Coordinates of C-alpha atoms in Angstrom, one line a residue:
M979 CA -42.5 25.1 62.7
V980 CA -42.8 21.9 60.6
H981 CA -39.8 20.7 58.6
A982 CA -40.5 18.2 55.9
F983 CA -38.7 16.3 53.1
V984 CA -40.5 15.5 49.9
M985 CA -39.1 12.7 47.7
V986 CA -40.1 13.2 44.0
K987 CA -40.0 10.5 41.3
T988 CA -39.9 12.1 37.9
A989 CA -40.8 11.0 34.4
A990 CA -37.8 10.1 32.2
G991 CA -35.7 13.2 31.3
T992 CA -37.5 15.7 33.4
S993 CA -35.4 15.8 36.6
E994 CA -33.3 18.9 35.7
G995 CA -36.3 21.0 34.7
L996 CA -38.3 19.8 37.7
V997 CA -35.6 20.6 40.3
D998 CA -35.4 24.1 39.0
A999 CA -39.2 24.4 39.1
L1000 CA -39.3 23.0 42.7
R1001 CA -36.7 25.6 43.8
G1002 CA -39.2 28.2 42.7
V1003 CA -42.1 26.8 44.7
S1004 CA -42.7 28.6 48.0
P1005 CA -42.1 27.3 50.8
I1006 CA -39.5 24.9 49.4
S1007 CA -36.1 26.0 50.7
E1008 CA -33.9 23.4 48.9
A1009 CA -34.2 20.8 46.1
H1010 CA -31.5 18.4 44.9
I1011 CA -31.3 15.7 42.3
V1012 CA -30.2 12.4 43.9
A1013 CA -29.5 8.8 43.0
G1014 CA -31.8 6.2 44.2
E1015 CA -35.5 5.2 44.1
Y1016 CA -36.6 8.8 43.9
D1017 CA -35.0 11.4 41.7
I1018 CA -35.3 14.6 43.7
I1019 CA -35.3 15.5 47.4
A1020 CA -36.9 18.8 48.4
E1021 CA -37.1 20.4 51.8
L1022 CA -39.7 22.8 53.2
D1023 CA -40.5 24.7 56.4
V1024 CA -44.0 25.6 57.1
G1025 CA -46.2 26.6 60.1
E1026 CA -48.5 23.6 60.2
V1027 CA -48.7 20.0 59.0
Y1028 CA -51.6 21.0 56.8
D1029 CA -49.3 23.4 54.9
V1030 CA -47.1 20.4 54.0
L1031 CA -50.1 18.6 52.6
D1032 CA -51.2 21.7 50.7
T1033 CA -47.8 22.3 49.2
V1034 CA -47.3 18.7 48.1
A1035 CA -50.9 18.2 46.8
N1036 CA -51.4 21.5 45.1
R1037 CA -48.0 22.8 44.1
V1038 CA -45.6 19.9 43.8
R1039 CA -47.8 17.2 42.3
S1040 CA -49.3 19.6 39.8
L1041 CA -45.9 20.1 38.1
E1042 CA -45.6 18.4 34.8
G1043 CA -43.2 15.4 35.0
V1044 CA -43.9 14.5 38.7
A1045 CA -44.7 10.8 38.7
D1046 CA -44.9 10.1 42.4
T1047 CA -44.0 11.7 45.8
R1048 CA -43.3 10.6 49.3
T1049 CA -43.4 13.0 52.2
Y1050 CA -41.5 12.7 55.4
I1051 CA -42.1 15.1 58.3
S1052 CA -39.1 15.7 60.6
M1053 CA -39.7 14.7 64.3
R1054 CA -37.2 17.1 65.7

């Protein structure tokens, strides 16, 4: 199992709509609006590292209002 955190920078005024949209993306288990350089932190659990890449590249980054992402894979 691969656990990852995805930091999402949003366009102005889109954080609340995007956090709701991210919560509906499988395999994202949690998404929270946060203060800092990035606006949202999302967590996901997948079977392979490739699945992290696929989720971020094809599902997260395609959402309207996503300006940038950073992905961190847990080393547990």
